[in-house]
XYZ file of C-alpha atoms in Angstrom:
389
model
C -3.179 4.959 -24.734
C 0.048 6.249 -26.218
C 2.375 3.214 -26.236
C 5.653 5.435 -25.191
C 4.042 6.684 -21.981
C 5.654 5.372 -18.979
C 3.174 4.396 -16.134
C 2.932 2.529 -12.800
C 1.529 -0.741 -13.397
C -1.257 -1.637 -10.803
C -2.758 -5.099 -10.426
C -5.590 -6.078 -8.281
C -9.065 -5.146 -6.986
C -11.681 -2.962 -8.241
C -14.437 -3.037 -6.056
C -17.914 -1.091 -5.247
C -17.753 -0.768 -1.472
C -20.920 -0.572 0.543
C -19.964 1.457 4.025
C -22.377 1.387 6.754
C -21.678 3.284 9.810
C -23.366 3.054 12.982
C -24.913 6.242 14.618
C -25.287 4.589 18.075
C -23.235 1.370 19.706
C -24.348 -1.666 17.864
C -26.593 -4.283 19.727
C -25.727 -7.463 18.544
C -28.601 -9.802 16.660
C -30.616 -6.877 15.618
C -30.397 -3.695 13.121
C -28.890 -0.472 13.996
C -29.764 2.989 13.090
C -26.983 4.649 10.819
C -25.838 5.654 7.571
C -25.275 3.577 4.589
C -23.247 4.904 1.562
C -22.010 3.485 -1.879
C -18.392 4.230 -3.009
C -15.595 3.305 -5.469
C -13.186 1.041 -3.912
C -10.517 -1.567 -3.716
C -7.215 -1.679 -2.316
C -5.446 -1.662 -6.079
C -7.886 0.902 -7.362
C -7.564 3.238 -4.289
C -4.156 3.374 -4.623
C -3.851 3.897 -8.095
C -6.498 7.035 -7.826
C -4.181 8.283 -5.143
C -0.991 7.953 -7.435
C -3.354 10.019 -10.056
C -4.212 12.774 -7.552
C -0.627 13.158 -6.424
C 0.306 13.559 -10.144
C 1.584 10.088 -11.305
C -0.776 7.923 -13.733
C -0.647 4.320 -13.481
C -1.786 1.448 -15.949
C -4.572 -0.792 -14.260
C -5.252 -4.402 -14.645
C -8.238 -5.612 -13.109
C -11.700 -7.169 -14.058
C -15.443 -5.686 -13.767
C -18.656 -7.379 -14.606
C -21.278 -6.130 -17.043
C -23.282 -4.494 -14.178
C -24.361 -1.440 -12.604
C -21.342 -1.706 -10.100
C -18.827 -2.069 -12.978
C -20.041 0.636 -15.209
C -19.685 3.346 -12.319
C -16.048 2.107 -11.570
C -15.057 1.680 -15.286
C -16.808 5.284 -16.153
C -15.094 6.879 -13.241
C -11.336 5.508 -14.488
C -12.437 7.071 -18.075
C -13.213 10.295 -16.916
C -10.221 10.189 -15.159
C -8.095 9.872 -18.576
C -6.556 6.696 -17.768
C -6.369 3.699 -19.938
C -8.515 1.016 -19.715
C -7.360 -1.786 -21.942
C -6.202 -3.538 -18.980
C -9.731 -3.885 -17.591
C -11.355 -7.080 -18.349
C -15.110 -7.048 -18.555
C -17.588 -9.724 -19.480
C -21.048 -10.815 -19.096
C -19.848 -13.861 -16.909
C -17.957 -11.641 -14.510
C -19.636 -10.232 -11.219
C -18.272 -6.983 -10.473
C -16.276 -7.675 -6.475
C -18.193 -5.790 -3.630
C -17.303 -5.086 -0.199
C -19.761 -4.322 2.925
C -17.729 -2.717 5.263
C -19.193 -1.886 9.016
C -18.207 1.305 11.036
C -18.618 1.905 14.457
C -19.742 5.490 15.906
C -16.094 6.647 15.826
C -15.428 5.614 12.280
C -13.481 2.743 13.023
C -13.631 -0.629 10.961
C -15.718 -3.557 13.120
C -16.149 -6.000 10.682
C -16.732 -6.771 6.516
C -17.468 -9.361 4.361
C -15.731 -9.296 0.772
C -17.143 -10.649 -2.318
C -13.857 -10.586 -4.926
C -13.714 -14.082 -6.287
C -14.218 -12.764 -9.635
C -10.439 -10.853 -9.140
C -9.307 -14.137 -8.461
C -10.977 -16.137 -10.841
C -10.426 -13.452 -14.169
C -7.327 -11.842 -13.239
C -5.006 -14.802 -14.514
C -1.557 -15.048 -15.900
C -2.736 -15.174 -19.255
C -4.453 -11.770 -19.099
C -1.642 -10.343 -17.547
C 0.843 -11.699 -19.988
C -0.847 -9.605 -22.658
C 0.270 -6.199 -21.058
C 4.085 -7.209 -21.052
C 5.297 -4.129 -22.958
C 3.485 -2.015 -20.452
C 5.542 -3.596 -17.513
C 8.523 -3.561 -19.214
C 8.609 0.072 -19.222
C 7.179 0.639 -15.640
C 9.053 2.370 -12.924
C 7.169 0.094 -10.592
C 4.535 -2.252 -10.199
C 2.132 -2.832 -7.522
C 0.013 -6.122 -6.961
C -2.232 -6.590 -4.154
C -3.147 -9.920 -2.472
C -6.813 -10.513 -3.711
C -4.926 -11.802 -7.193
C -4.583 -15.705 -6.719
C -1.306 -17.269 -6.129
C -0.697 -18.035 -9.829
C -1.201 -14.397 -11.149
C 0.796 -13.170 -8.164
C 3.626 -15.316 -9.045
C 3.444 -14.662 -13.010
C 3.206 -10.637 -12.053
C 6.567 -11.068 -10.016
C 8.547 -13.176 -12.602
C 7.542 -10.882 -15.144
C 8.655 -7.839 -13.216
C 11.928 -9.485 -12.539
C 12.479 -10.400 -15.860
C 12.270 -6.481 -16.642
C 14.076 -5.488 -13.335
C 10.890 -3.605 -12.165
C 10.578 -3.395 -8.478
C 7.469 -5.008 -7.089
C 5.158 -3.597 -4.414
C 2.994 -5.880 -2.244
C -0.195 -4.973 -0.206
C -1.165 -7.701 1.517
C -5.306 -6.482 1.804
C -6.021 -8.677 4.646
C -5.025 -11.253 7.295
C -6.285 -14.157 5.203
C -4.625 -13.287 1.970
C -1.651 -12.214 3.385
C -0.447 -15.639 3.489
C -0.148 -15.455 -0.305
C 2.673 -13.817 -0.335
C 5.170 -16.835 0.934
C 5.192 -17.803 -2.676
C 6.653 -14.698 -4.051
C 8.960 -13.139 -0.987
C 11.709 -13.473 -3.328
C 10.671 -11.180 -6.082
C 8.868 -8.262 -3.484
C 10.756 -5.069 -3.197
C 8.627 -3.534 -0.553
C 5.398 -5.181 1.400
C 3.192 -3.014 3.544
C 1.545 -5.172 6.203
C -0.018 -3.940 9.470
C 0.662 -5.522 12.606
C -1.772 -8.384 12.255
C -1.056 -9.196 8.338
C 2.906 -8.701 9.479
C 2.113 -11.678 11.840
C 0.612 -13.693 9.323
C 2.976 -13.223 6.888
C 5.571 -14.187 9.184
C 4.062 -17.314 10.357
C 3.055 -18.745 6.756
C 6.776 -17.757 5.540
C 8.046 -19.523 8.443
C 5.427 -22.716 8.137
C 4.763 -22.491 11.493
C 2.553 -20.672 13.998
C 5.305 -18.936 15.602
C 3.951 -15.501 16.141
C 0.805 -14.138 17.813
C -0.982 -10.916 17.427
C 0.173 -8.273 19.685
C -2.184 -8.031 22.601
C -2.412 -3.868 23.575
C -3.230 -2.731 26.765
C -5.180 0.537 27.594
C -2.373 2.280 28.012
C -0.385 3.556 25.057
C 2.557 1.474 24.242
C 5.959 2.908 23.264
C 7.234 3.226 19.790
C 10.451 1.283 21.147
C 8.299 -1.649 22.843
C 5.957 -1.963 19.784
C 9.075 -2.466 17.683
C 10.681 -5.160 20.095
C 7.312 -6.893 20.167
C 7.299 -6.549 15.906
C 10.856 -7.359 15.198
C 10.785 -11.179 15.149
C 8.174 -11.072 12.728
C 9.755 -8.619 10.582
C 13.164 -10.192 10.390
C 11.510 -13.545 8.856
C 10.075 -10.958 6.200
C 13.524 -9.699 5.672
C 15.477 -13.040 5.721
C 12.957 -14.632 2.789
C 13.830 -11.806 0.608
C 11.501 -8.920 0.940
C 13.866 -5.995 0.659
C 12.111 -3.332 2.592
C 8.738 -3.803 5.023
C 6.889 -0.928 6.079
C 4.707 -1.961 8.686
C 1.539 0.320 9.243
C 0.240 1.002 12.715
C -2.816 3.072 12.149
C -2.731 6.417 14.758
C 1.142 5.057 16.019
C 2.417 5.711 12.545
C 4.841 3.249 10.654
C 7.841 1.404 10.736
C 9.821 1.492 7.507
C 12.436 -1.851 7.920
C 15.579 -2.527 5.694
C 17.680 -5.613 6.198
C 20.700 -3.688 4.066
C 21.413 -1.365 6.790
C 20.746 2.567 6.676
C 21.963 3.366 3.196
C 18.958 1.144 1.741
C 16.428 3.868 3.084
C 18.553 6.540 0.955
C 18.059 4.676 -2.253
C 16.030 5.691 -5.386
C 14.353 4.217 -8.336
C 17.173 5.646 -10.511
C 18.609 2.812 -11.607
C 15.082 1.979 -13.209
C 12.764 4.126 -15.073
C 12.006 6.601 -13.168
C 8.530 8.637 -14.010
C 9.348 11.524 -16.345
C 5.957 13.468 -15.928
C 5.164 15.900 -13.494
C 8.316 16.443 -10.964
C 6.193 19.064 -8.705
C 5.948 16.603 -5.833
C 9.653 15.899 -5.939
C 11.046 19.647 -6.056
C 8.107 20.407 -3.282
C 9.172 17.539 -0.950
C 12.733 17.482 -1.838
C 12.994 21.142 -0.597
C 11.721 19.902 2.843
C 12.978 17.015 3.861
C 16.871 17.399 3.332
C 18.871 14.117 2.531
C 21.680 15.396 4.976
C 19.594 15.238 7.602
C 20.236 11.770 8.439
C 23.898 10.685 8.359
C 25.330 7.151 9.414
C 28.553 5.665 10.369
C 29.963 3.253 7.856
C 27.575 0.698 6.564
C 27.836 -2.722 8.741
C 30.275 -5.393 7.224
C 29.502 -8.095 9.139
C 26.179 -9.439 7.260
C 22.512 -8.586 6.624
C 21.827 -5.401 9.145
C 18.282 -4.703 10.183
C 17.806 -0.969 10.289
C 14.668 0.360 11.438
C 12.918 4.110 11.355
C 9.799 4.900 12.939
C 7.718 7.730 10.955
C 5.062 8.919 13.430
C 1.190 9.543 12.338
C 0.081 12.933 11.852
C -2.691 14.649 14.091
C -6.691 14.252 12.280
C -9.862 14.902 12.490
C -11.235 11.400 11.731
C -13.647 11.133 9.160
C -13.321 7.422 8.392
C -9.935 5.182 7.917
C -10.851 2.956 5.038
C -8.860 4.307 2.955
C -6.011 5.732 4.704
C -3.581 2.610 4.438
C -4.294 2.538 0.675
C -3.572 6.687 0.494
C -0.238 5.868 2.524
C 0.890 3.458 0.058
C -0.447 5.728 -2.913
C 1.613 8.676 -1.637
C 4.852 6.070 -1.074
C 4.519 4.962 -4.861
C 3.886 8.344 -6.444
C 6.887 9.900 -4.432
C 9.153 7.127 -5.666
C 7.886 7.194 -9.161
C 8.886 10.845 -9.027
C 12.484 10.156 -8.157
C 12.315 10.861 -3.869
C 14.191 8.164 -1.999
C 12.457 5.575 0.399
C 12.562 7.850 3.652
C 11.091 11.052 1.705
C 8.453 8.738 0.302
C 6.879 7.463 3.323
C 7.148 10.460 4.718
C 4.759 11.709 1.957
C 2.989 8.431 2.463
C 1.983 9.585 5.944
C 1.026 12.962 4.985
C -1.190 11.595 2.211
C -2.791 8.846 4.550
C -3.579 12.066 7.087
C -6.038 13.621 4.556
C -7.321 10.318 3.916
C -8.692 9.732 7.296
C -10.305 12.916 7.168
C -12.772 12.600 4.651
C -15.514 9.836 4.460
C -14.220 8.839 0.981
C -11.721 6.292 0.161
C -9.747 8.615 -1.280
C -9.649 12.788 -1.234
C -11.153 14.517 -4.274
C -8.004 16.433 -4.282
C -4.528 16.739 -2.793
C -3.143 20.175 -2.055
C 0.401 19.267 -2.683
C 1.897 22.147 -0.838
C -0.105 20.940 2.124
C 0.965 17.434 1.271
C 4.921 18.487 1.424
C 4.546 20.630 4.413
C 3.426 17.810 6.230
C 5.745 15.367 4.723
C 8.644 17.840 6.168
C 7.241 17.619 9.551
C 7.086 13.612 9.623
C 10.916 13.477 8.222
C 11.740 15.426 10.896
C 10.269 13.972 13.678
C 11.117 10.294 12.030
C 13.833 8.216 14.740
C 15.484 5.414 14.449
C 14.199 2.337 16.543
C 17.039 -0.385 15.749
C 20.151 -0.878 13.955
C 21.905 -4.489 14.466
C 23.001 -7.447 12.979
C 20.144 -9.999 11.895
C 22.620 -12.884 12.278
């Protein structure tokens, strides 16, 4: 690896996935006919692969066992031309694995995760070895598969070098780990259930409950009204941007600094100086002049939220959609696009992921991504702007 190369830093899970999809409605306490597939996964790994497919290289910090699953994951990484120095291996490490169960519609119904090796082996001491890589990174993404000490060490290191931090909560249970690092986080990307868990953890009480959706489609405005109190907790605890992923309902992008925050780029840090194709293509379709706002609010913290609609998609499997949404946003930020433009690209990348059976599509057509991002960007709308006081 050339030490002068600037790369995003991705820290978290590289996982061997087992996907079991039922071909008929499942019956409890017996086997169900279906299809079992093996594929490469892990939240951090999926995001890093998506970044690569969109033109941004990354430096992965993770752990793999000296077993068949670990060999497959490492070989794929090497074949992509990505550095492997940050991937710890050893005979006492068992490669993380996850078994996901899907129904006949391709929706996740349950899963079992065995990722203890990530928590045990990706330690503050291991991460500290790559300080020079973090120093030059345009941003860092950490997933909550890490233990609390490793999360804190990663975030403190990033803060020392003024590197923005993106945190992916991974699951409801693991999202609670974010409480220890909230004041370091630039971006967090929970789904609505993870959002509730994070807000409860940050407020040290169970004030919030998961939304009970009825059969009728909930309006975007009503959905935001229900989620708003939890979103405010995250913003008041120091998280700069909260991107709430809503599956087929799109995503809410929320800032505690008013609308001007959504026009920010990574220009103040180390913008990726490699391929600029995605920047040029998206910037021409997502005009920064489309959204004009009044003079910034002067009275204190201001919650500003926009809704980005999901794109119609023929569902293949939804397991990698959220990871690819994050990957699309990160790749765009690294290319120099602003936050709003980047979220539009993320929604576009998620659409492609939904339509394939693998966690990450084999290829992204950048023209199609940019066209779809333009459509999402134009359809985005403000759902809330008001003081949080």
